[in-house]
Coordinates of C-alpha atoms in Angstrom, one line a residue:
M36 CA 110.9 97.0 104.9
N37 CA 112.5 97.1 101.4
S38 CA 115.2 94.4 101.2
H39 CA 117.3 96.4 98.8
R40 CA 117.3 99.3 101.3
L41 CA 118.3 96.9 104.0
L42 CA 121.3 95.8 102.0
S43 CA 122.3 99.4 101.3
M44 CA 121.9 100.4 105.0
M45 CA 124.0 97.5 106.2
L46 CA 126.8 98.2 103.6
L47 CA 126.9 101.9 104.6
L48 CA 127.1 101.1 108.3
Q49 CA 129.6 98.3 107.8
T50 CA 131.8 100.8 105.9
R51 CA 131.4 103.9 108.2
H52 CA 130.4 102.1 111.4
Q53 CA 128.3 105.1 112.6
M54 CA 126.0 107.5 110.7
T55 CA 123.3 109.9 111.7
A56 CA 119.7 109.1 110.7
L57 CA 119.8 112.2 108.5
E58 CA 123.0 111.0 106.7
L59 CA 121.4 107.6 106.1
A60 CA 118.2 109.2 104.8
E61 CA 120.1 111.3 102.3
E62 CA 122.1 108.3 101.1
L63 CA 119.1 106.0 100.8
G64 CA 116.7 108.6 99.4
V65 CA 114.1 108.2 102.1
S66 CA 112.8 110.1 105.1
V67 CA 114.5 110.1 108.6
R68 CA 111.3 108.5 110.0
T69 CA 111.7 105.6 107.5
V70 CA 115.3 105.1 108.5
L71 CA 114.4 105.0 112.2
R72 CA 111.6 102.5 111.4
D73 CA 114.1 100.3 109.5
V74 CA 116.6 100.4 112.4
V75 CA 113.8 99.1 114.7
A76 CA 112.9 96.4 112.2
L77 CA 116.6 95.4 111.9
A78 CA 117.0 95.2 115.6
D79 CA 113.8 93.1 116.0
A80 CA 115.3 90.7 113.4
D81 CA 118.5 90.3 115.6
V82 CA 120.7 92.4 113.4
P83 CA 123.3 94.1 115.7
V84 CA 122.3 97.7 114.9
F85 CA 121.1 100.3 117.3
A86 CA 120.5 104.1 117.6
E87 CA 122.5 106.2 120.0
R88 CA 121.0 109.4 121.3
G89 CA 122.8 112.6 122.0
R90 CA 125.0 115.1 120.3
Y91 CA 127.5 112.5 119.0
G92 CA 124.9 109.8 118.5
G93 CA 123.7 108.1 115.4
V94 CA 122.9 104.7 114.0
V95 CA 125.6 102.2 114.8
L96 CA 126.5 98.7 113.7
L97 CA 128.2 96.8 116.5
P98 CA 132.0 96.5 115.9
G99 CA 132.9 93.2 114.3
S100 CA 129.5 92.6 112.7
Q101 CA 129.5 91.6 109.1
L102 CA 126.9 91.4 106.4
D103 CA 125.8 87.7 106.1
V104 CA 125.8 87.1 102.3
S105 CA 124.2 83.7 102.9
K106 CA 121.0 85.5 103.7
L107 CA 120.9 87.6 100.5
S108 CA 118.9 86.7 97.4
P109 CA 120.7 85.9 94.1
T110 CA 119.5 89.3 92.8
E111 CA 121.0 91.1 95.8
V112 CA 124.3 89.3 95.5
D113 CA 124.4 90.2 91.8
A114 CA 123.8 93.9 92.6
L115 CA 126.5 93.8 95.4
K116 CA 129.1 92.5 92.9
L117 CA 128.4 95.5 90.6
L118 CA 128.7 98.1 93.4
G119 CA 131.9 100.0 94.4
L120 CA 135.3 100.6 92.9
D121 CA 136.9 99.0 89.9
T122 CA 140.1 97.0 90.4
G123 CA 142.3 100.0 89.4
Q124 CA 140.8 102.3 92.0
A125 CA 140.9 99.5 94.7
R126 CA 144.6 99.0 93.9
Q127 CA 145.3 102.8 94.4
L128 CA 143.5 102.6 97.8
G129 CA 145.5 99.6 98.8
I130 CA 142.5 97.4 99.3
D131 CA 142.6 95.2 96.1
S132 CA 143.4 92.1 98.2
L133 CA 140.2 92.8 100.3
T134 CA 138.3 93.3 97.1
R135 CA 139.4 90.0 95.7
S136 CA 138.5 88.3 99.0
A137 CA 135.0 89.8 98.9
Q138 CA 134.6 88.7 95.3
L139 CA 135.5 85.1 96.3
K140 CA 132.9 85.2 99.1
L141 CA 130.2 86.5 96.8
A142 CA 131.2 83.9 94.1
S143 CA 130.5 81.2 96.6
R144 CA 126.9 82.4 96.7
R145 CA 126.3 81.5 93.1
P146 CA 122.9 79.7 92.9
Q147 CA 123.2 76.0 92.1
G148 CA 121.3 74.1 89.5
R149 CA 119.7 75.4 86.3
Q150 CA 119.7 79.1 85.9
L151 CA 117.4 80.7 83.3
E152 CA 119.2 84.1 83.2
L153 CA 122.8 85.1 83.2
P154 CA 123.7 87.3 86.2
L155 CA 124.4 91.0 85.4
S156 CA 127.7 90.8 87.1
E157 CA 128.9 88.4 84.4
L158 CA 127.7 90.8 81.7
I159 CA 129.0 94.1 83.0
V160 CA 132.5 95.3 83.7
V161 CA 133.2 98.6 85.6
D162 CA 136.3 100.4 84.3
N163 CA 136.7 104.1 85.2
T164 CA 139.9 104.6 83.3
P165 CA 139.5 107.5 80.8
W166 CA 139.7 106.7 77.1
F167 CA 143.1 107.1 75.4
S168 CA 145.0 107.5 78.7
P169 CA 146.3 105.2 81.5
M170 CA 144.8 105.3 85.0
P171 CA 146.0 108.7 86.2
S172 CA 148.5 108.6 89.0
A173 CA 147.1 109.6 92.4
A174 CA 150.1 109.2 94.6
G175 CA 149.3 108.7 98.3
V176 CA 145.6 108.1 97.9
A177 CA 145.7 105.1 100.3
E178 CA 147.7 107.1 102.9
L179 CA 145.3 110.1 102.5
A180 CA 142.3 107.9 102.9
R181 CA 143.8 106.5 106.2
N182 CA 144.5 110.1 107.4
L183 CA 140.9 111.1 106.6
Q184 CA 139.7 108.4 109.0
S185 CA 141.0 110.4 111.9
G186 CA 138.3 113.0 111.3
R187 CA 140.9 115.8 111.6
R188 CA 141.4 119.0 109.6
L189 CA 144.1 119.0 106.9
R190 CA 146.7 121.5 105.7
I191 CA 147.1 120.8 102.0
H192 CA 149.9 121.9 99.6
Y193 CA 147.8 122.3 96.4
R194 CA 148.5 123.8 93.0
R195 CA 145.4 125.2 91.3
S196 CA 145.1 124.7 87.5
T197 CA 145.8 128.4 86.8
E198 CA 148.9 128.6 89.0
R199 CA 152.5 127.5 88.4
G200 CA 153.3 126.8 92.0
A201 CA 151.5 125.1 95.0
S202 CA 150.3 127.0 98.1
W203 CA 149.2 125.8 101.5
H204 CA 145.5 125.8 102.6
A205 CA 143.7 124.6 105.7
V206 CA 140.6 122.6 104.8
D207 CA 137.9 120.6 106.5
P208 CA 137.7 117.3 104.5
Y209 CA 134.5 115.3 103.9
G210 CA 136.4 112.5 102.1
L211 CA 137.4 111.3 98.6
L212 CA 135.4 111.2 95.4
A213 CA 136.3 108.8 92.5
K214 CA 134.8 110.3 89.3
S215 CA 135.6 109.6 85.6
G216 CA 138.8 107.7 86.5
R217 CA 140.2 110.5 88.8
W218 CA 140.4 111.0 92.5
Y219 CA 139.3 114.2 94.2
L220 CA 139.5 115.5 97.8
V221 CA 136.1 117.0 98.8
A222 CA 136.6 119.6 101.5
D223 CA 135.4 123.0 102.8
I224 CA 137.8 125.9 102.8
D225 CA 136.4 128.8 104.9
R226 CA 133.0 127.0 104.8
V227 CA 133.0 126.9 101.0
P228 CA 133.0 123.4 99.4
K229 CA 135.7 122.7 96.8
L230 CA 137.0 119.8 94.7
Y231 CA 140.8 119.2 94.9
S232 CA 142.3 117.0 92.2
L233 CA 144.8 114.5 93.8
Q234 CA 146.9 114.9 90.7
R235 CA 147.7 118.5 91.8
L236 CA 147.9 117.7 95.5
E237 CA 151.6 117.9 96.4
G238 CA 151.4 117.1 100.1
W239 CA 149.4 117.5 103.2
D240 CA 149.6 117.6 107.0
V241 CA 147.1 116.3 109.5
L242 CA 146.2 119.1 111.9
P243 CA 145.3 118.5 115.6
E244 CA 141.8 120.1 115.3
V245 CA 138.7 118.1 114.5
R246 CA 137.2 118.8 111.1
R247 CA 134.3 121.4 111.2
L248 CA 131.7 120.4 108.7
R249 CA 128.7 122.5 107.8
P250 CA 125.4 121.3 109.4
N251 CA 123.6 118.5 107.4
A252 CA 126.4 118.4 104.8
T253 CA 127.6 114.9 103.9
L254 CA 130.3 113.6 101.5
A255 CA 127.5 112.4 99.2
S256 CA 125.5 115.7 99.2
V257 CA 128.5 117.9 98.8
S258 CA 130.0 115.8 96.0
R259 CA 126.7 115.8 94.2
D260 CA 126.4 119.6 94.4
L261 CA 130.0 120.2 93.3
S262 CA 129.7 117.8 90.4
T263 CA 126.5 119.6 89.2
A264 CA 128.3 122.9 89.4
V265 CA 131.2 121.6 87.3
E266 CA 128.8 120.3 84.7
N267 CA 126.9 123.6 84.5
R268 CA 127.3 124.5 80.9
G269 CA 127.0 128.3 81.2
D270 CA 125.0 130.8 79.1
I271 CA 127.3 131.6 76.1
T272 CA 125.7 130.1 72.9
I273 CA 128.0 129.2 70.0
I274 CA 126.6 128.4 66.6
A275 CA 128.7 126.5 64.1
T276 CA 128.5 124.3 61.0
L277 CA 130.2 120.9 61.2
S278 CA 130.9 118.2 58.7
K279 CA 128.3 115.5 59.2
D280 CA 130.8 112.7 59.5
R281 CA 132.3 114.5 62.6
L282 CA 129.0 114.7 64.5
D283 CA 129.6 111.5 66.5
L284 CA 133.1 112.7 67.4
A285 CA 131.6 116.0 68.6
R286 CA 129.1 114.2 70.8
R287 CA 131.9 112.3 72.4
I288 CA 134.2 115.3 72.9
L289 CA 131.7 118.0 73.8
G290 CA 129.3 115.9 75.9
A291 CA 126.5 117.9 77.5
R292 CA 127.9 121.1 76.0
L293 CA 126.6 120.0 72.6
A294 CA 123.0 121.4 73.1
S295 CA 121.6 120.5 69.7
S296 CA 122.3 119.6 66.0
K297 CA 120.3 119.9 62.9
P298 CA 121.0 119.1 59.2
V299 CA 122.0 121.9 56.9
D300 CA 122.5 119.8 53.8
A301 CA 123.8 116.3 52.8
E302 CA 127.3 117.2 54.0
Q303 CA 126.9 119.5 57.0
V304 CA 125.0 120.0 60.3
E305 CA 124.5 123.1 62.4
I306 CA 125.4 122.6 66.0
T307 CA 124.8 124.7 69.1
V308 CA 127.4 124.5 71.8
I309 CA 127.1 126.1 75.3
Y310 CA 130.1 127.5 77.2
D311 CA 130.5 129.6 80.3
Q312 CA 132.9 132.0 78.6
V313 CA 133.7 133.0 75.0
E314 CA 137.4 131.9 75.3
S315 CA 136.3 128.3 75.8
V316 CA 135.4 128.2 72.1
R317 CA 139.1 127.3 71.6
Q318 CA 138.1 123.7 72.3
L319 CA 136.5 123.7 68.8
L320 CA 139.8 124.2 67.1
Q321 CA 140.5 120.5 67.4
F322 CA 137.9 119.9 64.6
G323 CA 140.1 121.9 62.2
D324 CA 138.6 122.8 58.9
H325 CA 135.6 120.5 59.5
L326 CA 134.0 123.2 61.7
R327 CA 133.2 126.8 61.1
V328 CA 131.9 129.1 63.9
T329 CA 129.1 131.4 62.5
S330 CA 128.1 133.3 65.7
P331 CA 128.5 135.2 67.9
P332 CA 131.1 137.6 66.3
E333 CA 133.3 137.6 69.4
A334 CA 133.6 133.8 69.2
R335 CA 134.6 134.1 65.6
T336 CA 137.2 136.7 66.6
V337 CA 138.7 134.3 69.1
M338 CA 138.9 131.5 66.5
R339 CA 140.5 133.8 63.9
D340 CA 143.1 135.1 66.3
V341 CA 144.1 131.7 67.6
A342 CA 144.2 130.2 64.1
T343 CA 146.3 133.1 62.9
A344 CA 148.8 132.7 65.7
M345 CA 149.0 129.0 65.1
A346 CA 149.6 129.5 61.4
A347 CA 152.4 131.9 62.2
L348 CA 154.1 129.2 64.3
Y349 CA 154.3 126.9 61.3
R350 CA 154.9 129.4 58.6
G351 CA 158.1 128.6 56.6

């Protein structure tokens, strides 16, 4: 049995108390058979974990059981210190005191004597705050997390990015996703998975009905699929020339949308940018006169029209 997989399984069960073998298999990247084999091995080693059969069964860690950090190797303790939320996110969830307590317990496991290598946890800091902006407010994230533990459906008052006002929607929540310094509610609406930014979540009610999740769908798998869909670049190819000294900035701003770049001369590069719609070319206006779109013609038209309108605003 892989010791790192043992650590991951214990942490998952300690956090969620009960998971199906399929959920554990998806989280750990192994087969269901391997999970069940590991459960038997853990039980044989006197770890208080067992499998419950039946419709509402699963793999269960006995209540009150805790992961014994004294039995972890220095490498495993180091990895454990690097996992999880940063301090800002822990504060938003209202568990920063617990996080500090856990860090103190892990610190007590520092190996004594001469150490040839510095631990990674002393060389890496996790900070999910976006550049050039404070940690975005996610009012009520701790309360929402507690409500989600009830396993009930929610009625959320949510404002979509294209709407001026919020509207009510009944959803089946999987849980919360912390990504790029922002919190999202992951939920199904009419059996269709959606990401709801907590910055635009204006309120919610806990409904009496138990949440109805799609078969074999987990918070991890749904979050992964939704994140992939968001990052899907689209099929609109934009060609532009860019000042060479702005290429690093373009890489930082455009990310995966910057498909390629190649030198034109000593001063300029030709870049290829991918969008899902032509109107998205407006993003390139922030490069000012350092960038010139060369194709397609409809993208050049958008740039010209917007630039003309902006010039009119400042004329005189």
